[in-house]
């Protein structure tokens, strides 16, 4: 069952709770208690320290995580599966007409073993966890090791459920329920309860696009014109939409769908399962690849059996490293900001190489488009970041050279 908590307090306390959940390895209840005891003023200082960046006035030492200051007096705290989290974030963005502020707790912050939504995903989790932990001990980044984990692993999402966001909560609720999953029905019901509590009725509105569950890839390909990108860039940038063909891991899509100014159209879920293709991180050697394949084979067997039984819970046995095709749309005027973040060397290698850098290439003739370090002339990331330029004199390189240094190639495999 999906746990859902409606929490009301002063906006500064709520903002501190939301940011703490994404940064501290503590139970949610403990974080809430800590923030309540700290009080409004201390929470305000904590939030400002995180969200204020070096370029702000006055300058700060934080990382510019602006979402932290968008929460109001009511939070909605839920613990969906990773798959349902992907579903939520895909719906909640500006191009879909749903403007909701929210944060999700990374697997880096959660302590293993991870909670799972059903028996089969728990089986895959238990199979993968020792391998996952061994990979991390070897120095493989957690972002790569988690490719072995199933989409049934649970996460935590905090949404702004204040009165001025209720219309968007209604749109989100009305956009859910198309997937035949009990978890989604429970979430939709809880969202609608919050809407009715606040305004007494449910507006008949929903997102402007959809993620199909059971259609064929060929149908979807024709619908979104996959493989037929927009080649023409016009000026001013506000007059132009950009689109990219994507083909990457579900782990990458979990990041892409949280780019609120961009819309991700993902191929039908059944098509992902039947394709049986997996992204291989460049940090995996032959030994890691064999272990990954072994777990992927088990996952595909479970998916196939459930597909034959018309059991939609096969989605929880998809691995985070399982590949899907998608289409990314963004107004060209918003693209430079996305490039600055996602082409940055501290960004995860896959989204950097498959979304951040390809967006840059569409706009490279424009001034001030590129990784953050090249645009603002300084790096905000800690020395411990895995940026390929961390120990190089990037200030003295041309923008093209920097981008090429940040590009990473990867491999894939199929499970017959």
JSON list of C-alpha atoms in Angstrom, two decimals, residues 277-405:
[
{"chain": "A", "resi": 277, "resn": "UNK", "atom": "CA", "xyz": [17.26, -4.21, -24.00]},
{"chain": "A", "resi": 278, "resn": "UNK", "atom": "CA", "xyz": [19.56, -2.86, -21.27]},
{"chain": "A", "resi": 279, "resn": "UNK", "atom": "CA", "xyz": [21.96, 0.08, -20.97]},
{"chain": "A", "resi": 280, "resn": "UNK", "atom": "CA", "xyz": [25.47, -0.81, -19.76]},
{"chain": "A", "resi": 281, "resn": "UNK", "atom": "CA", "xyz": [27.35, 1.91, -17.82]},
{"chain": "A", "resi": 282, "resn": "UNK", "atom": "CA", "xyz": [30.92, 2.56, -19.02]},
{"chain": "A", "resi": 283, "resn": "UNK", "atom": "CA", "xyz": [32.17, 1.81, -15.49]},
{"chain": "A", "resi": 284, "resn": "UNK", "atom": "CA", "xyz": [31.13, -1.85, -15.86]},
{"chain": "A", "resi": 285, "resn": "UNK", "atom": "CA", "xyz": [33.89, -4.26, -16.80]},
{"chain": "A", "resi": 286, "resn": "UNK", "atom": "CA", "xyz": [33.36, -7.79, -18.11]},
{"chain": "A", "resi": 287, "resn": "UNK", "atom": "CA", "xyz": [32.70, -9.20, -14.63]},
{"chain": "A", "resi": 288, "resn": "UNK", "atom": "CA", "xyz": [30.12, -6.53, -13.77]},
{"chain": "A", "resi": 289, "resn": "UNK", "atom": "CA", "xyz": [28.46, -6.98, -17.14]},
{"chain": "A", "resi": 290, "resn": "UNK", "atom": "CA", "xyz": [28.03, -10.74, -16.54]},
{"chain": "A", "resi": 291, "resn": "UNK", "atom": "CA", "xyz": [26.41, -10.15, -13.14]},
{"chain": "A", "resi": 292, "resn": "UNK", "atom": "CA", "xyz": [24.16, -7.49, -14.67]},
{"chain": "A", "resi": 293, "resn": "UNK", "atom": "CA", "xyz": [23.10, -9.87, -17.46]},
{"chain": "A", "resi": 294, "resn": "UNK", "atom": "CA", "xyz": [22.28, -12.61, -14.94]},
{"chain": "A", "resi": 295, "resn": "UNK", "atom": "CA", "xyz": [19.94, -10.31, -13.02]},
{"chain": "A", "resi": 296, "resn": "UNK", "atom": "CA", "xyz": [18.45, -8.87, -16.23]},
{"chain": "A", "resi": 297, "resn": "UNK", "atom": "CA", "xyz": [17.65, -12.40, -17.45]},
{"chain": "A", "resi": 298, "resn": "UNK", "atom": "CA", "xyz": [15.74, -13.12, -14.22]},
{"chain": "A", "resi": 299, "resn": "UNK", "atom": "CA", "xyz": [13.88, -9.83, -14.56]},
{"chain": "A", "resi": 300, "resn": "UNK", "atom": "CA", "xyz": [12.90, -10.52, -18.17]},
{"chain": "A", "resi": 301, "resn": "UNK", "atom": "CA", "xyz": [11.63, -14.00, -17.27]},
{"chain": "A", "resi": 302, "resn": "UNK", "atom": "CA", "xyz": [9.35, -12.49, -14.60]},
{"chain": "A", "resi": 303, "resn": "UNK", "atom": "CA", "xyz": [8.16, -9.77, -16.99]},
{"chain": "A", "resi": 304, "resn": "UNK", "atom": "CA", "xyz": [7.38, -12.31, -19.72]},
{"chain": "A", "resi": 305, "resn": "UNK", "atom": "CA", "xyz": [5.42, -14.57, -17.37]},
{"chain": "A", "resi": 306, "resn": "UNK", "atom": "CA", "xyz": [3.35, -11.67, -16.08]},
{"chain": "A", "resi": 307, "resn": "UNK", "atom": "CA", "xyz": [2.72, -10.32, -19.57]},
{"chain": "A", "resi": 308, "resn": "UNK", "atom": "CA", "xyz": [1.33, -13.71, -20.58]},
{"chain": "A", "resi": 309, "resn": "UNK", "atom": "CA", "xyz": [-0.95, -13.64, -17.53]},
{"chain": "A", "resi": 310, "resn": "UNK", "atom": "CA", "xyz": [-2.03, -10.04, -18.33]},
{"chain": "A", "resi": 311, "resn": "UNK", "atom": "CA", "xyz": [-0.67, -9.03, -14.93]},
{"chain": "A", "resi": 312, "resn": "UNK", "atom": "CA", "xyz": [0.28, -5.33, -15.11]},
{"chain": "A", "resi": 313, "resn": "UNK", "atom": "CA", "xyz": [2.56, -5.58, -12.09]},
{"chain": "A", "resi": 314, "resn": "UNK", "atom": "CA", "xyz": [5.33, -6.71, -14.46]},
{"chain": "A", "resi": 315, "resn": "UNK", "atom": "CA", "xyz": [6.25, -3.01, -14.47]},
{"chain": "A", "resi": 316, "resn": "UNK", "atom": "CA", "xyz": [7.77, -3.42, -11.01]},
{"chain": "A", "resi": 317, "resn": "UNK", "atom": "CA", "xyz": [10.17, -6.05, -12.39]},
{"chain": "A", "resi": 318, "resn": "UNK", "atom": "CA", "xyz": [11.58, -3.71, -15.02]},
{"chain": "A", "resi": 319, "resn": "UNK", "atom": "CA", "xyz": [15.15, -2.85, -14.08]},
{"chain": "A", "resi": 320, "resn": "UNK", "atom": "CA", "xyz": [16.35, 0.73, -13.72]},
{"chain": "A", "resi": 321, "resn": "UNK", "atom": "CA", "xyz": [18.89, -0.07, -16.45]},
{"chain": "A", "resi": 322, "resn": "UNK", "atom": "CA", "xyz": [16.23, -1.33, -18.87]},
{"chain": "A", "resi": 323, "resn": "UNK", "atom": "CA", "xyz": [16.09, 0.79, -22.01]},
{"chain": "A", "resi": 324, "resn": "UNK", "atom": "CA", "xyz": [13.18, 2.79, -23.38]},
{"chain": "A", "resi": 325, "resn": "UNK", "atom": "CA", "xyz": [12.80, 5.10, -26.34]},
{"chain": "A", "resi": 326, "resn": "UNK", "atom": "CA", "xyz": [11.40, 8.57, -25.87]},
{"chain": "A", "resi": 327, "resn": "UNK", "atom": "CA", "xyz": [10.93, 12.01, -27.32]},
{"chain": "A", "resi": 328, "resn": "UNK", "atom": "CA", "xyz": [11.95, 15.18, -25.46]},
{"chain": "A", "resi": 329, "resn": "UNK", "atom": "CA", "xyz": [10.34, 18.53, -26.24]},
{"chain": "A", "resi": 330, "resn": "UNK", "atom": "CA", "xyz": [11.39, 21.94, -24.92]},
{"chain": "A", "resi": 331, "resn": "UNK", "atom": "CA", "xyz": [10.98, 25.56, -25.91]},
{"chain": "A", "resi": 332, "resn": "UNK", "atom": "CA", "xyz": [14.36, 26.66, -27.28]},
{"chain": "A", "resi": 333, "resn": "UNK", "atom": "CA", "xyz": [14.43, 29.60, -24.88]},
{"chain": "A", "resi": 334, "resn": "UNK", "atom": "CA", "xyz": [14.44, 27.19, -21.92]},
{"chain": "A", "resi": 335, "resn": "UNK", "atom": "CA", "xyz": [17.02, 24.84, -23.42]},
{"chain": "A", "resi": 336, "resn": "UNK", "atom": "CA", "xyz": [20.15, 26.86, -22.43]},
{"chain": "A", "resi": 337, "resn": "UNK", "atom": "CA", "xyz": [19.26, 26.47, -18.74]},
{"chain": "A", "resi": 338, "resn": "UNK", "atom": "CA", "xyz": [18.80, 22.71, -19.17]},
{"chain": "A", "resi": 339, "resn": "UNK", "atom": "CA", "xyz": [22.12, 22.51, -21.02]},
{"chain": "A", "resi": 340, "resn": "UNK", "atom": "CA", "xyz": [23.84, 24.44, -18.23]},
{"chain": "A", "resi": 341, "resn": "UNK", "atom": "CA", "xyz": [22.61, 21.85, -15.70]},
{"chain": "A", "resi": 342, "resn": "UNK", "atom": "CA", "xyz": [22.61, 18.60, -17.65]},
{"chain": "A", "resi": 343, "resn": "UNK", "atom": "CA", "xyz": [25.72, 19.09, -19.77]},
{"chain": "A", "resi": 344, "resn": "UNK", "atom": "CA", "xyz": [27.60, 19.90, -16.56]},
{"chain": "A", "resi": 345, "resn": "UNK", "atom": "CA", "xyz": [30.36, 17.43, -15.72]},
{"chain": "A", "resi": 346, "resn": "UNK", "atom": "CA", "xyz": [28.75, 16.74, -12.34]},
{"chain": "A", "resi": 347, "resn": "UNK", "atom": "CA", "xyz": [25.53, 15.59, -14.02]},
{"chain": "A", "resi": 348, "resn": "UNK", "atom": "CA", "xyz": [25.01, 11.84, -14.39]},
{"chain": "A", "resi": 349, "resn": "UNK", "atom": "CA", "xyz": [26.91, 10.62, -17.47]},
{"chain": "A", "resi": 350, "resn": "UNK", "atom": "CA", "xyz": [23.91, 9.22, -19.37]},
{"chain": "A", "resi": 351, "resn": "UNK", "atom": "CA", "xyz": [21.62, 12.23, -19.21]},
{"chain": "A", "resi": 352, "resn": "UNK", "atom": "CA", "xyz": [24.63, 14.43, -19.92]},
{"chain": "A", "resi": 353, "resn": "UNK", "atom": "CA", "xyz": [25.55, 12.48, -23.07]},
{"chain": "A", "resi": 354, "resn": "UNK", "atom": "CA", "xyz": [22.04, 11.75, -24.34]},
{"chain": "A", "resi": 355, "resn": "UNK", "atom": "CA", "xyz": [20.16, 14.93, -23.45]},
{"chain": "A", "resi": 356, "resn": "UNK", "atom": "CA", "xyz": [22.40, 17.74, -22.20]},
{"chain": "A", "resi": 357, "resn": "UNK", "atom": "CA", "xyz": [25.05, 17.60, -24.92]},
{"chain": "A", "resi": 358, "resn": "UNK", "atom": "CA", "xyz": [22.62, 16.90, -27.84]},
{"chain": "A", "resi": 359, "resn": "UNK", "atom": "CA", "xyz": [20.61, 19.97, -26.74]},
{"chain": "A", "resi": 360, "resn": "UNK", "atom": "CA", "xyz": [23.82, 21.98, -26.68]},
{"chain": "A", "resi": 361, "resn": "UNK", "atom": "CA", "xyz": [24.63, 20.83, -30.22]},
{"chain": "A", "resi": 362, "resn": "UNK", "atom": "CA", "xyz": [21.32, 22.20, -31.47]},
{"chain": "A", "resi": 363, "resn": "UNK", "atom": "CA", "xyz": [22.11, 25.61, -29.94]},
{"chain": "A", "resi": 364, "resn": "UNK", "atom": "CA", "xyz": [25.90, 25.78, -30.16]},
{"chain": "A", "resi": 365, "resn": "UNK", "atom": "CA", "xyz": [25.76, 28.78, -32.50]},
{"chain": "A", "resi": 366, "resn": "UNK", "atom": "CA", "xyz": [24.06, 30.78, -29.75]},
{"chain": "A", "resi": 367, "resn": "UNK", "atom": "CA", "xyz": [26.17, 32.72, -27.25]},
{"chain": "A", "resi": 368, "resn": "UNK", "atom": "CA", "xyz": [26.32, 31.61, -23.61]},
{"chain": "A", "resi": 369, "resn": "UNK", "atom": "CA", "xyz": [25.05, 28.10, -24.19]},
{"chain": "A", "resi": 370, "resn": "UNK", "atom": "CA", "xyz": [27.06, 25.30, -22.64]},
{"chain": "A", "resi": 371, "resn": "UNK", "atom": "CA", "xyz": [27.96, 23.61, -19.35]},
{"chain": "A", "resi": 372, "resn": "UNK", "atom": "CA", "xyz": [27.65, 25.83, -16.27]},
{"chain": "A", "resi": 373, "resn": "UNK", "atom": "CA", "xyz": [31.42, 26.26, -15.86]},
{"chain": "A", "resi": 374, "resn": "UNK", "atom": "CA", "xyz": [31.72, 27.67, -19.39]},
{"chain": "A", "resi": 375, "resn": "UNK", "atom": "CA", "xyz": [28.67, 29.94, -19.08]},
{"chain": "A", "resi": 376, "resn": "UNK", "atom": "CA", "xyz": [29.38, 31.55, -15.70]},
{"chain": "A", "resi": 377, "resn": "UNK", "atom": "CA", "xyz": [33.13, 31.01, -15.61]},
{"chain": "A", "resi": 378, "resn": "UNK", "atom": "CA", "xyz": [33.21, 29.09, -12.35]},
{"chain": "A", "resi": 379, "resn": "UNK", "atom": "CA", "xyz": [32.39, 25.65, -10.96]},
{"chain": "A", "resi": 380, "resn": "UNK", "atom": "CA", "xyz": [29.87, 25.32, -8.11]},
{"chain": "A", "resi": 381, "resn": "UNK", "atom": "CA", "xyz": [30.41, 21.62, -7.59]},
{"chain": "A", "resi": 382, "resn": "UNK", "atom": "CA", "xyz": [32.44, 20.18, -4.68]},
{"chain": "A", "resi": 383, "resn": "UNK", "atom": "CA", "xyz": [35.91, 18.79, -5.35]},
{"chain": "A", "resi": 384, "resn": "UNK", "atom": "CA", "xyz": [34.53, 15.32, -4.66]},
{"chain": "A", "resi": 385, "resn": "UNK", "atom": "CA", "xyz": [32.29, 15.44, -7.75]},
{"chain": "A", "resi": 386, "resn": "UNK", "atom": "CA", "xyz": [32.99, 13.00, -10.57]},
{"chain": "A", "resi": 387, "resn": "UNK", "atom": "CA", "xyz": [33.30, 15.70, -13.22]},
{"chain": "A", "resi": 388, "resn": "UNK", "atom": "CA", "xyz": [35.84, 14.63, -15.90]},
{"chain": "A", "resi": 389, "resn": "UNK", "atom": "CA", "xyz": [37.18, 18.22, -15.82]},
{"chain": "A", "resi": 390, "resn": "UNK", "atom": "CA", "xyz": [37.64, 18.39, -12.03]},
{"chain": "A", "resi": 391, "resn": "UNK", "atom": "CA", "xyz": [41.42, 18.29, -12.25]},
{"chain": "A", "resi": 392, "resn": "UNK", "atom": "CA", "xyz": [41.90, 19.87, -15.67]},
{"chain": "A", "resi": 393, "resn": "UNK", "atom": "CA", "xyz": [42.47, 23.51, -16.70]},
{"chain": "A", "resi": 394, "resn": "UNK", "atom": "CA", "xyz": [39.02, 23.83, -18.26]},
{"chain": "A", "resi": 395, "resn": "UNK", "atom": "CA", "xyz": [39.14, 27.64, -18.10]},
{"chain": "A", "resi": 396, "resn": "UNK", "atom": "CA", "xyz": [41.71, 27.61, -20.90]},
{"chain": "A", "resi": 397, "resn": "UNK", "atom": "CA", "xyz": [39.82, 25.31, -23.25]},
{"chain": "A", "resi": 398, "resn": "UNK", "atom": "CA", "xyz": [37.36, 26.21, -25.97]},
{"chain": "A", "resi": 399, "resn": "UNK", "atom": "CA", "xyz": [33.71, 25.37, -25.39]},
{"chain": "A", "resi": 400, "resn": "UNK", "atom": "CA", "xyz": [33.77, 22.64, -28.07]},
{"chain": "A", "resi": 401, "resn": "UNK", "atom": "CA", "xyz": [36.77, 20.96, -26.39]},
{"chain": "A", "resi": 402, "resn": "UNK", "atom": "CA", "xyz": [35.08, 21.04, -22.99]},
{"chain": "A", "resi": 403, "resn": "UNK", "atom": "CA", "xyz": [31.89, 19.46, -24.34]},
{"chain": "A", "resi": 404, "resn": "UNK", "atom": "CA", "xyz": [33.80, 16.68, -26.10]},
{"chain": "A", "resi": 405, "resn": "UNK", "atom": "CA", "xyz": [35.66, 15.91, -22.88]}
]
